[in-house]
mmCIF file of C-alpha atoms in Angstrom:
data_model
loop_
_atom_site.group_PDB
_atom_site.id
_atom_site.type_symbol
_atom_site.label_atom_id
_atom_site.label_comp_id
_atom_site.label_asym_id
_atom_site.label_seq_id
_atom_site.Cartn_x
_atom_site.Cartn_y
_atom_site.Cartn_z
ATOM 1 C CA UNK A 1 13.263 -27.504 -11.211
ATOM 2 C CA UNK A 2 15.815 -24.779 -12.000
ATOM 3 C CA UNK A 3 14.749 -24.690 -15.658
ATOM 4 C CA UNK A 4 11.071 -24.418 -14.721
ATOM 5 C CA UNK A 5 11.811 -21.580 -12.293
ATOM 6 C CA UNK A 6 13.769 -19.733 -14.980
ATOM 7 C CA UNK A 7 10.920 -20.152 -17.470
ATOM 8 C CA UNK A 8 8.404 -18.817 -14.933
ATOM 9 C CA UNK A 9 10.580 -15.795 -14.180
ATOM 10 C CA UNK A 10 10.913 -15.101 -17.897
ATOM 11 C CA UNK A 11 7.160 -15.463 -18.437
ATOM 12 C CA UNK A 12 6.499 -13.007 -15.596
ATOM 13 C CA UNK A 13 7.855 -10.233 -17.827
ATOM 14 C CA UNK A 14 5.209 -10.830 -20.537
ATOM 15 C CA UNK A 15 2.632 -8.419 -19.005
ATOM 16 C CA UNK A 16 5.297 -5.679 -18.841
ATOM 17 C CA UNK A 17 6.261 -6.422 -22.441
ATOM 18 C CA UNK A 18 2.609 -6.277 -23.480
ATOM 19 C CA UNK A 19 2.093 -2.851 -21.865
ATOM 20 C CA UNK A 20 5.319 -1.576 -23.450
ATOM 21 C CA UNK A 21 4.254 -2.734 -26.909
ATOM 22 C CA UNK A 22 0.808 -1.172 -26.549
ATOM 23 C CA UNK A 23 2.367 2.145 -25.514
ATOM 24 C CA UNK A 24 4.860 1.961 -28.400
ATOM 25 C CA UNK A 25 2.046 1.337 -30.909
ATOM 26 C CA UNK A 26 -0.050 4.141 -29.404
ATOM 27 C CA UNK A 27 2.928 6.470 -29.853
ATOM 28 C CA UNK A 28 3.132 5.607 -33.543
ATOM 29 C CA UNK A 29 -0.622 5.872 -34.043
ATOM 30 C CA UNK A 30 -0.894 9.226 -32.263
ATOM 31 C CA UNK A 31 2.277 11.006 -33.365
ATOM 32 C CA UNK A 32 2.686 9.672 -36.883
ATOM 33 C CA UNK A 33 -0.778 8.725 -38.070
ATOM 34 C CA UNK A 34 -2.860 11.366 -36.275
ATOM 35 C CA UNK A 35 -0.576 14.387 -35.946
ATOM 36 C CA UNK A 36 1.665 14.021 -39.004
ATOM 37 C CA UNK A 37 -0.451 12.202 -41.592
ATOM 38 C CA UNK A 38 -3.847 13.600 -40.606
ATOM 39 C CA UNK A 39 -3.629 16.974 -38.853
ATOM 40 C CA UNK A 40 -0.538 18.366 -40.602
ATOM 41 C CA UNK A 41 -1.590 17.417 -44.150
ATOM 42 C CA UNK A 42 -4.469 18.098 -46.494
ATOM 43 C CA UNK A 43 -7.320 18.658 -46.045
ATOM 44 C CA UNK A 44 -6.753 19.847 -42.445
ATOM 45 C CA UNK A 45 -3.299 21.500 -42.419
ATOM 46 C CA UNK A 46 -3.647 22.244 -38.696
ATOM 47 C CA UNK A 47 0.062 22.364 -37.919
ATOM 48 C CA UNK A 48 -0.455 24.549 -34.847
ATOM 49 C CA UNK A 49 -3.001 22.150 -33.409
ATOM 50 C CA UNK A 50 -0.690 19.242 -34.092
ATOM 51 C CA UNK A 51 2.175 20.969 -32.254
ATOM 52 C CA UNK A 52 -0.032 21.657 -29.204
ATOM 53 C CA UNK A 53 -1.264 18.076 -29.219
ATOM 54 C CA UNK A 54 2.301 16.756 -29.383
ATOM 55 C CA UNK A 55 3.603 18.956 -26.552
ATOM 56 C CA UNK A 56 0.992 17.834 -24.018
ATOM 57 C CA UNK A 57 1.129 14.264 -25.306
ATOM 58 C CA UNK A 58 4.870 13.965 -24.703
ATOM 59 C CA UNK A 59 4.633 15.522 -21.231
ATOM 60 C CA UNK A 60 2.064 12.911 -20.196
ATOM 61 C CA UNK A 61 4.004 10.131 -21.884
ATOM 62 C CA UNK A 62 7.221 11.029 -20.056
ATOM 63 C CA UNK A 63 5.477 11.169 -16.662
ATOM 64 C CA UNK A 64 3.700 7.877 -17.352
ATOM 65 C CA UNK A 65 6.883 6.094 -18.482
ATOM 66 C CA UNK A 66 8.884 7.539 -15.570
ATOM 67 C CA UNK A 67 6.346 6.390 -12.976
ATOM 68 C CA UNK A 68 5.993 2.993 -14.629
ATOM 69 C CA UNK A 69 9.760 2.405 -14.696
ATOM 70 C CA UNK A 70 10.164 3.477 -11.066
ATOM 71 C CA UNK A 71 7.392 1.088 -10.007
ATOM 72 C CA UNK A 72 8.993 -1.791 -11.893
ATOM 73 C CA UNK A 73 12.604 -1.330 -10.829
ATOM 74 C CA UNK A 74 12.164 -0.101 -7.230
ATOM 75 C CA UNK A 75 12.082 -2.830 -4.609
ATOM 76 C CA UNK A 76 9.075 -2.856 -2.305
ATOM 77 C CA UNK A 77 11.309 -2.693 0.769
ATOM 78 C CA UNK A 78 13.470 -5.242 2.603
ATOM 79 C CA UNK A 79 13.381 -6.203 6.295
ATOM 80 C CA UNK A 80 16.293 -4.840 8.392
ATOM 81 C CA UNK A 81 18.771 -7.342 9.803
ATOM 82 C CA UNK A 82 17.595 -6.975 13.411
ATOM 83 C CA UNK A 83 14.282 -8.664 12.552
ATOM 84 C CA UNK A 84 15.997 -11.863 11.398
ATOM 85 C CA UNK A 85 16.517 -14.578 13.994
ATOM 86 C CA UNK A 86 20.041 -15.411 15.028
ATOM 87 C CA UNK A 87 21.283 -18.971 14.670
ATOM 88 C CA UNK A 88 20.835 -19.602 18.401
ATOM 89 C CA UNK A 89 17.300 -18.181 18.440
ATOM 90 C CA UNK A 90 16.389 -20.186 15.374
ATOM 91 C CA UNK A 91 17.590 -23.365 17.045
ATOM 92 C CA UNK A 92 15.458 -22.574 20.103
ATOM 93 C CA UNK A 93 12.388 -22.091 17.915
ATOM 94 C CA UNK A 94 12.919 -25.244 15.894
ATOM 95 C CA UNK A 95 13.566 -27.303 19.040
ATOM 96 C CA UNK A 96 10.125 -26.466 20.437
ATOM 97 C CA UNK A 97 7.075 -28.477 19.409
ATOM 98 C CA UNK A 98 4.476 -26.494 21.336
ATOM 99 C CA UNK A 99 3.064 -23.455 19.585
ATOM 100 C CA UNK A 100 2.604 -21.502 22.816
ATOM 101 C CA UNK A 101 6.233 -22.004 23.771
ATOM 102 C CA UNK A 102 7.380 -20.875 20.330
ATOM 103 C CA UNK A 103 5.297 -17.750 20.722
ATOM 104 C CA UNK A 104 6.831 -17.045 24.131
ATOM 105 C CA UNK A 105 10.308 -17.317 22.607
ATOM 106 C CA UNK A 106 9.317 -14.975 19.784
ATOM 107 C CA UNK A 107 7.980 -12.462 22.306
ATOM 108 C CA UNK A 108 11.310 -12.526 24.111
ATOM 109 C CA UNK A 109 13.230 -12.088 20.863
ATOM 110 C CA UNK A 110 11.059 -9.217 19.652
ATOM 111 C CA UNK A 111 10.849 -7.461 23.029
ATOM 112 C CA UNK A 112 12.903 -4.476 21.810
ATOM 113 C CA UNK A 113 11.526 -4.443 18.281
ATOM 114 C CA UNK A 114 8.876 -1.874 17.250
ATOM 115 C CA UNK A 115 6.180 -4.485 16.642
ATOM 116 C CA UNK A 116 2.535 -3.863 17.580
ATOM 117 C CA UNK A 117 0.475 -6.153 15.336
ATOM 118 C CA UNK A 118 -0.295 -9.779 16.112
ATOM 119 C CA UNK A 119 -1.728 -12.853 14.455
ATOM 120 C CA UNK A 120 -5.449 -13.583 14.698
ATOM 121 C CA UNK A 121 -4.634 -15.877 17.595
ATOM 122 C CA UNK A 122 -2.737 -13.131 19.420
ATOM 123 C CA UNK A 123 0.739 -14.501 18.703
ATOM 124 C CA UNK A 124 3.772 -12.801 17.205
ATOM 125 C CA UNK A 125 3.870 -12.494 13.427
ATOM 126 C CA UNK A 126 6.719 -14.697 12.245
ATOM 127 C CA UNK A 127 7.813 -15.706 8.745
ATOM 128 C CA UNK A 128 8.926 -19.325 8.767
ATOM 129 C CA UNK A 129 10.383 -18.954 5.257
ATOM 130 C CA UNK A 130 12.509 -15.850 5.826
ATOM 131 C CA UNK A 131 13.140 -16.838 9.478
ATOM 132 C CA UNK A 132 12.285 -13.377 10.717
ATOM 133 C CA UNK A 133 9.841 -11.503 12.914
ATOM 134 C CA UNK A 134 7.513 -9.561 10.647
ATOM 135 C CA UNK A 135 7.468 -5.777 11.128
ATOM 136 C CA UNK A 136 4.064 -4.104 11.245
ATOM 137 C CA UNK A 137 2.275 -4.177 7.866
ATOM 138 C CA UNK A 138 4.925 -6.523 6.431
ATOM 139 C CA UNK A 139 3.917 -9.677 4.539
ATOM 140 C CA UNK A 140 5.684 -12.463 2.692
ATOM 141 C CA UNK A 141 5.334 -12.504 -1.102
ATOM 142 C CA UNK A 142 5.379 -16.010 -2.541
ATOM 143 C CA UNK A 143 6.268 -14.656 -5.992
ATOM 144 C CA UNK A 144 9.193 -12.468 -4.896
ATOM 145 C CA UNK A 145 10.066 -15.125 -2.270
ATOM 146 C CA UNK A 146 10.769 -12.598 0.478
ATOM 147 C CA UNK A 147 9.002 -10.363 2.981
ATOM 148 C CA UNK A 148 7.987 -6.894 1.769
ATOM 149 C CA UNK A 149 7.620 -3.828 3.985
ATOM 150 C CA UNK A 150 4.050 -2.489 4.032
ATOM 151 C CA UNK A 151 3.156 -4.924 1.286
ATOM 152 C CA UNK A 152 0.158 -3.824 -0.755
ATOM 153 C CA UNK A 153 0.051 -6.556 -3.414
ATOM 154 C CA UNK A 154 2.137 -8.247 -6.071
ATOM 155 C CA UNK A 155 1.287 -6.653 -9.412
ATOM 156 C CA UNK A 156 1.901 -8.754 -12.553
ATOM 157 C CA UNK A 157 1.658 -5.624 -14.753
ATOM 158 C CA UNK A 158 4.842 -4.273 -13.178
ATOM 159 C CA UNK A 159 6.316 -7.700 -12.294
ATOM 160 C CA UNK A 160 7.089 -6.429 -8.840
ATOM 161 C CA UNK A 161 5.711 -6.195 -5.332
ATOM 162 C CA UNK A 162 4.093 -2.894 -4.474
ATOM 163 C CA UNK A 163 5.182 -1.925 -0.993
ATOM 164 C CA UNK A 164 6.516 0.866 1.180
ATOM 165 C CA UNK A 165 9.261 2.171 -1.110
ATOM 166 C CA UNK A 166 7.352 2.138 -4.420
ATOM 167 C CA UNK A 167 3.695 2.594 -3.460
ATOM 168 C CA UNK A 168 3.767 6.312 -4.309
ATOM 169 C CA UNK A 169 5.228 5.425 -7.718
ATOM 170 C CA UNK A 170 2.468 2.880 -8.295
ATOM 171 C CA UNK A 171 -0.309 5.370 -7.498
ATOM 172 C CA UNK A 172 1.316 7.949 -9.793
ATOM 173 C CA UNK A 173 1.636 5.285 -12.486
ATOM 174 C CA UNK A 174 -2.123 4.687 -12.302
ATOM 175 C CA UNK A 175 -2.835 8.428 -12.289
ATOM 176 C CA UNK A 176 -0.665 9.189 -15.317
ATOM 177 C CA UNK A 177 -1.899 6.079 -17.140
ATOM 178 C CA UNK A 178 -5.481 7.296 -16.702
ATOM 179 C CA UNK A 179 -4.578 10.859 -17.706
ATOM 180 C CA UNK A 180 -2.691 9.581 -20.760
ATOM 181 C CA UNK A 181 -5.614 7.411 -21.875
ATOM 182 C CA UNK A 182 -8.184 10.173 -21.340
ATOM 183 C CA UNK A 183 -6.058 12.719 -23.200
ATOM 184 C CA UNK A 184 -5.553 10.388 -26.155
ATOM 185 C CA UNK A 185 -9.234 9.438 -26.264
ATOM 186 C CA UNK A 186 -10.383 13.075 -26.038
ATOM 187 C CA UNK A 187 -8.076 14.368 -28.784
ATOM 188 C CA UNK A 188 -8.750 11.410 -31.079
ATOM 189 C CA UNK A 189 -12.537 11.537 -30.603
ATOM 190 C CA UNK A 190 -13.282 14.232 -33.265
ATOM 191 C CA UNK A 191 -11.432 12.236 -35.908
ATOM 192 C CA UNK A 192 -12.997 9.012 -34.701
ATOM 193 C CA UNK A 193 -16.383 10.637 -35.398
ATOM 194 C CA UNK A 194 -15.165 11.767 -38.827
ATOM 195 C CA UNK A 195 -14.219 8.181 -39.568
ATOM 196 C CA UNK A 196 -17.787 7.013 -39.011
ATOM 197 C CA UNK A 197 -19.168 9.879 -41.069
ATOM 198 C CA UNK A 198 -16.833 9.043 -43.961
ATOM 199 C CA UNK A 199 -14.888 12.329 -43.821
ATOM 200 C CA UNK A 200 -11.527 10.845 -42.898
ATOM 201 C CA UNK A 201 -10.736 9.326 -46.279
ATOM 202 C CA UNK A 202 -9.558 5.876 -47.133
ATOM 203 C CA UNK A 203 -5.999 6.096 -45.893
ATOM 204 C CA UNK A 204 -4.645 3.549 -43.457
ATOM 205 C CA UNK A 205 -4.542 6.272 -40.797
ATOM 206 C CA UNK A 206 -8.215 5.831 -40.095
ATOM 207 C CA UNK A 207 -7.722 2.275 -38.848
ATOM 208 C CA UNK A 208 -4.999 3.337 -36.419
ATOM 209 C CA UNK A 209 -7.177 6.213 -35.196
ATOM 210 C CA UNK A 210 -10.140 3.868 -34.807
ATOM 211 C CA UNK A 211 -8.277 1.314 -32.718
ATOM 212 C CA UNK A 212 -6.400 4.015 -30.802
ATOM 213 C CA UNK A 213 -9.663 5.465 -29.513
ATOM 214 C CA UNK A 214 -11.032 2.064 -28.532
ATOM 215 C CA UNK A 215 -7.789 1.064 -26.774
ATOM 216 C CA UNK A 216 -7.529 4.371 -24.901
ATOM 217 C CA UNK A 217 -11.165 4.243 -23.765
ATOM 218 C CA UNK A 218 -10.919 0.595 -22.700
ATOM 219 C CA UNK A 219 -7.746 1.082 -20.664
ATOM 220 C CA UNK A 220 -9.138 4.298 -19.140
ATOM 221 C CA UNK A 221 -12.138 2.449 -17.715
ATOM 222 C CA UNK A 222 -10.045 -0.330 -16.169
ATOM 223 C CA UNK A 223 -7.393 2.025 -14.777
ATOM 224 C CA UNK A 224 -10.081 4.341 -13.372
ATOM 225 C CA UNK A 225 -11.404 1.517 -11.197
ATOM 226 C CA UNK A 226 -7.919 0.720 -9.877
ATOM 227 C CA UNK A 227 -7.052 4.362 -9.254
ATOM 228 C CA UNK A 228 -10.333 4.910 -7.428
ATOM 229 C CA UNK A 229 -9.654 1.968 -5.120
ATOM 230 C CA UNK A 230 -6.080 3.030 -4.341
ATOM 231 C CA UNK A 231 -7.109 6.642 -3.799
ATOM 232 C CA UNK A 232 -9.490 5.374 -1.131
ATOM 233 C CA UNK A 233 -6.709 3.250 0.388
ATOM 234 C CA UNK A 234 -4.299 6.193 0.472
ATOM 235 C CA UNK A 235 -6.838 8.479 2.150
ATOM 236 C CA UNK A 236 -7.682 5.845 4.788
ATOM 237 C CA UNK A 237 -4.075 4.682 5.252
ATOM 238 C CA UNK A 238 -4.696 1.058 4.386
ATOM 239 C CA UNK A 239 -3.023 -1.388 2.041
ATOM 240 C CA UNK A 240 -4.915 -3.709 -0.277
ATOM 241 C CA UNK A 241 -4.211 -6.611 2.079
ATOM 242 C CA UNK A 242 -5.425 -4.609 5.078
ATOM 243 C CA UNK A 243 -8.639 -3.703 3.279
ATOM 244 C CA UNK A 244 -9.471 -7.410 3.012
ATOM 245 C CA UNK A 245 -8.085 -8.446 6.406
ATOM 246 C CA UNK A 246 -7.705 -5.809 9.105
ATOM 247 C CA UNK A 247 -4.444 -5.692 11.083
ATOM 248 C CA UNK A 248 -4.747 -7.293 14.503
ATOM 249 C CA UNK A 249 -3.712 -5.502 17.701
ATOM 250 C CA UNK A 250 -4.008 -6.514 21.341
ATOM 251 C CA UNK A 251 -7.589 -5.239 21.429
ATOM 252 C CA UNK A 252 -8.454 -7.113 18.224
ATOM 253 C CA UNK A 253 -8.689 -6.405 14.467
ATOM 254 C CA UNK A 254 -8.884 -2.734 13.556
ATOM 255 C CA UNK A 255 -8.882 -1.391 9.985
ATOM 256 C CA UNK A 256 -8.281 2.116 11.303
ATOM 257 C CA UNK A 257 -5.323 1.129 13.471
ATOM 258 C CA UNK A 258 -2.787 2.958 11.305
ATOM 259 C CA UNK A 259 -4.960 5.907 10.309
ATOM 260 C CA UNK A 260 -3.462 9.335 11.016
ATOM 261 C CA UNK A 261 -6.886 10.775 11.820
ATOM 262 C CA UNK A 262 -7.663 12.652 8.593
ATOM 263 C CA UNK A 263 -7.539 12.222 4.832
ATOM 264 C CA UNK A 264 -4.866 14.914 4.585
ATOM 265 C CA UNK A 265 -2.539 13.291 7.125
ATOM 266 C CA UNK A 266 -3.002 9.875 5.531
ATOM 267 C CA UNK A 267 -2.250 11.306 2.090
ATOM 268 C CA UNK A 268 0.896 13.009 3.364
ATOM 269 C CA UNK A 269 2.181 9.744 4.843
ATOM 270 C CA UNK A 270 2.443 8.345 1.310
ATOM 271 C CA UNK A 271 3.261 11.514 -0.664
ATOM 272 C CA UNK A 272 5.154 13.547 1.931
ATOM 273 C CA UNK A 273 4.825 17.165 3.040
ATOM 274 C CA UNK A 274 6.387 18.928 0.027
ATOM 275 C CA UNK A 275 3.557 19.696 -2.377
ATOM 276 C CA UNK A 276 5.905 20.350 -5.275
ATOM 277 C CA UNK A 277 7.101 16.735 -5.032
ATOM 278 C CA UNK A 278 3.650 15.144 -5.086
ATOM 279 C CA UNK A 279 3.385 14.827 -8.913
ATOM 280 C CA UNK A 280 6.920 13.459 -9.289
ATOM 281 C CA UNK A 281 7.858 9.771 -8.973
ATOM 282 C CA UNK A 282 10.525 10.572 -6.398
ATOM 283 C CA UNK A 283 10.412 8.897 -2.984
ATOM 284 C CA UNK A 284 8.978 11.308 -0.391
ATOM 285 C CA UNK A 285 6.939 8.961 1.819
ATOM 286 C CA UNK A 286 7.185 9.445 5.571
ATOM 287 C CA UNK A 287 8.826 6.965 7.898
ATOM 288 C CA UNK A 288 11.155 4.031 7.426
ATOM 289 C CA UNK A 289 8.645 1.269 6.638
ATOM 290 C CA UNK A 290 9.176 -0.240 10.097
ATOM 291 C CA UNK A 291 7.608 2.173 12.567
ATOM 292 C CA UNK A 292 4.134 3.579 12.015
ATOM 293 C CA UNK A 293 2.092 5.975 14.127
ATOM 294 C CA UNK A 294 -0.812 4.030 15.551
ATOM 295 C CA UNK A 295 -3.994 5.016 17.343
ATOM 296 C CA UNK A 296 -3.476 6.140 20.956
ATOM 297 C CA UNK A 297 -5.478 3.176 22.244
ATOM 298 C CA UNK A 298 -2.936 0.808 20.699
ATOM 299 C CA UNK A 299 0.341 2.417 21.701
ATOM 300 C CA UNK A 300 -0.330 1.708 25.367
ATOM 301 C CA UNK A 301 -1.978 -1.683 25.005
ATOM 302 C CA UNK A 302 0.633 -3.173 22.692
ATOM 303 C CA UNK A 303 3.673 -2.371 24.798
ATOM 304 C CA UNK A 304 4.583 -2.933 28.434
ATOM 305 C CA UNK A 305 4.692 0.519 29.998
ATOM 306 C CA UNK A 306 5.199 1.718 33.522
ATOM 307 C CA UNK A 307 1.864 2.371 35.201
ATOM 308 C CA UNK A 308 0.889 4.926 37.852
ATOM 309 C CA UNK A 309 2.497 4.884 41.305
ATOM 310 C CA UNK A 310 1.404 2.081 43.618
ATOM 311 C CA UNK A 311 -0.209 4.473 46.104
ATOM 312 C CA UNK A 312 -2.620 5.555 43.364
ATOM 313 C CA UNK A 313 -3.613 1.992 42.565
ATOM 314 C CA UNK A 314 -6.374 1.725 45.176
ATOM 315 C CA UNK A 315 -8.048 4.980 44.112
ATOM 316 C CA UNK A 316 -7.981 3.942 40.445
ATOM 317 C CA UNK A 317 -9.508 0.564 41.273
ATOM 318 C CA UNK A 318 -12.250 2.292 43.253
ATOM 319 C CA UNK A 319 -13.016 4.729 40.448
ATOM 320 C CA UNK A 320 -13.061 1.874 37.972
ATOM 321 C CA UNK A 321 -15.552 -0.050 40.115
ATOM 322 C CA UNK A 322 -17.815 2.985 40.395
ATOM 323 C CA UNK A 323 -17.682 3.539 36.628
ATOM 324 C CA UNK A 324 -18.698 -0.065 36.003
ATOM 325 C CA UNK A 325 -21.917 0.505 37.978
ATOM 326 C CA UNK A 326 -22.860 3.611 36.035
ATOM 327 C CA UNK A 327 -22.054 2.521 32.493
ATOM 328 C CA UNK A 328 -23.641 -0.171 30.377
ATOM 329 C CA UNK A 329 -22.110 -2.040 27.542
ATOM 330 C CA UNK A 330 -21.195 0.166 24.606
ATOM 331 C CA UNK A 331 -19.251 0.215 21.445
ATOM 332 C CA UNK A 332 -15.499 -0.265 21.818
ATOM 333 C CA UNK A 333 -14.640 2.555 19.447
ATOM 334 C CA UNK A 334 -16.992 4.901 21.285
ATOM 335 C CA UNK A 335 -15.354 4.152 24.627
ATOM 336 C CA UNK A 336 -11.923 4.617 23.063
ATOM 337 C CA UNK A 337 -12.889 8.030 21.754
ATOM 338 C CA UNK A 338 -14.131 8.980 25.241
ATOM 339 C CA UNK A 339 -10.591 8.624 26.520
ATOM 340 C CA UNK A 340 -10.146 5.086 27.823
ATOM 341 C CA UNK A 341 -6.470 4.588 28.549
ATOM 342 C CA UNK A 342 -5.030 1.164 27.793
ATOM 343 C CA UNK A 343 -2.001 0.569 29.993
ATOM 344 C CA UNK A 344 -0.359 -2.118 32.080
ATOM 345 C CA UNK A 345 0.421 -1.861 35.778
ATOM 346 C CA UNK A 346 3.088 -4.033 37.385
ATOM 347 C CA UNK A 347 2.753 -4.561 41.120
ATOM 348 C CA UNK A 348 6.148 -5.028 42.764
ATOM 349 C CA UNK A 349 7.066 -8.429 44.222
ATOM 350 C CA UNK A 350 3.822 -9.926 42.952
ATOM 351 C CA UNK A 351 2.440 -11.479 39.790
ATOM 352 C CA UNK A 352 1.695 -8.909 37.060
ATOM 353 C CA UNK A 353 -1.539 -7.059 37.706
ATOM 354 C CA UNK A 354 -3.101 -6.088 34.384
ATOM 355 C CA UNK A 355 -5.520 -3.225 33.905
ATOM 356 C CA UNK A 356 -8.052 -4.208 31.244
ATOM 357 C CA UNK A 357 -10.358 -1.691 29.605
ATOM 358 C CA UNK A 358 -13.802 -3.120 28.930
ATOM 359 C CA UNK A 359 -16.068 -2.023 26.048
ATOM 360 C CA UNK A 360 -18.286 -0.268 28.580
ATOM 361 C CA UNK A 361 -15.438 1.994 29.618
ATOM 362 C CA UNK A 362 -15.034 0.267 32.999
ATOM 363 C CA UNK A 363 -11.686 -1.057 34.183
ATOM 364 C CA UNK A 364 -11.234 -4.551 35.561
ATOM 365 C CA UNK A 365 -8.117 -6.018 37.107
ATOM 366 C CA UNK A 366 -6.809 -9.533 36.784
ATOM 367 C CA UNK A 367 -3.666 -11.230 38.037
ATOM 368 C CA UNK A 368 -1.597 -13.302 35.633
ATOM 369 C CA UNK A 369 0.497 -16.172 36.950
ATOM 370 C CA UNK A 370 4.087 -15.974 35.801
ATOM 371 C CA UNK A 371 5.402 -18.938 33.876
#
């Protein structure tokens, strides 16, 4: 089993090796065959053009390689120690057979943790492999064999999980890969045309130039699709996993639960506030990967907060009853935007009295029996 695992880990580096070899060959084809053997020699003798080509080429190559290396060798983000269960808590969990009792224990354990998301069934998100409560937007990667903060996906082309700490690097890697491919394709295109018209000669350079254009154009198309998708995810503050399955809060699944309200704010959460740092693969993302600003409707509904004074309870119940007569059923998001406040009221010396906002905007009250 150990030998098989070692072989699989070794094989996981093949995509990275493939990309590295392609880039190394493209360097030879562009610098040596195009700029030195074609542009700088007869019949062209365009040394100045070759120098300009090489300057911009190396700038893009350095930024591409820098972003790629940072994406590969930067961990996606590890869970802090406080999210792992202690030995005593783990024994309590494993001793219980009932799922509802396990969930109650997890709620007690995570009472002081900044956790707002739930499972589809409404329970606490728990990793049975890592033995930890999952922070918001955290998921377990079966390839990396650990939980990753704000996990986006596991990318075989970088042999790493893309998560909170390296997501900016990954987006920049896609951007510079696309820019590199487009630049190479655009500067090689005139000589690619000359090849087909028979003006390039019979030297071996023409074959490198031919394949260089095809490779650059092919990779540009594929990278463009990926960059377009991740640009959309950045601007809407979603991960790839969240785009397929929305995070679940107390009020239900909500793809916009972590949105900051605008494209600009969402972009700055990943790239930071310093504009001069945006193009550089240096970590500038906001937050710690554990706590995320969430929509106002969720902050109150996902935590137990102190409600209004008890003497105001009767008036609020009356106003809620009157509202229920005047309003029909509506869209939940519409009622949220109109200012519905999701909070919890605890009545002293009695069972918890919960204030529940309905889709219509009305407020109902129900009493929960304590266990």
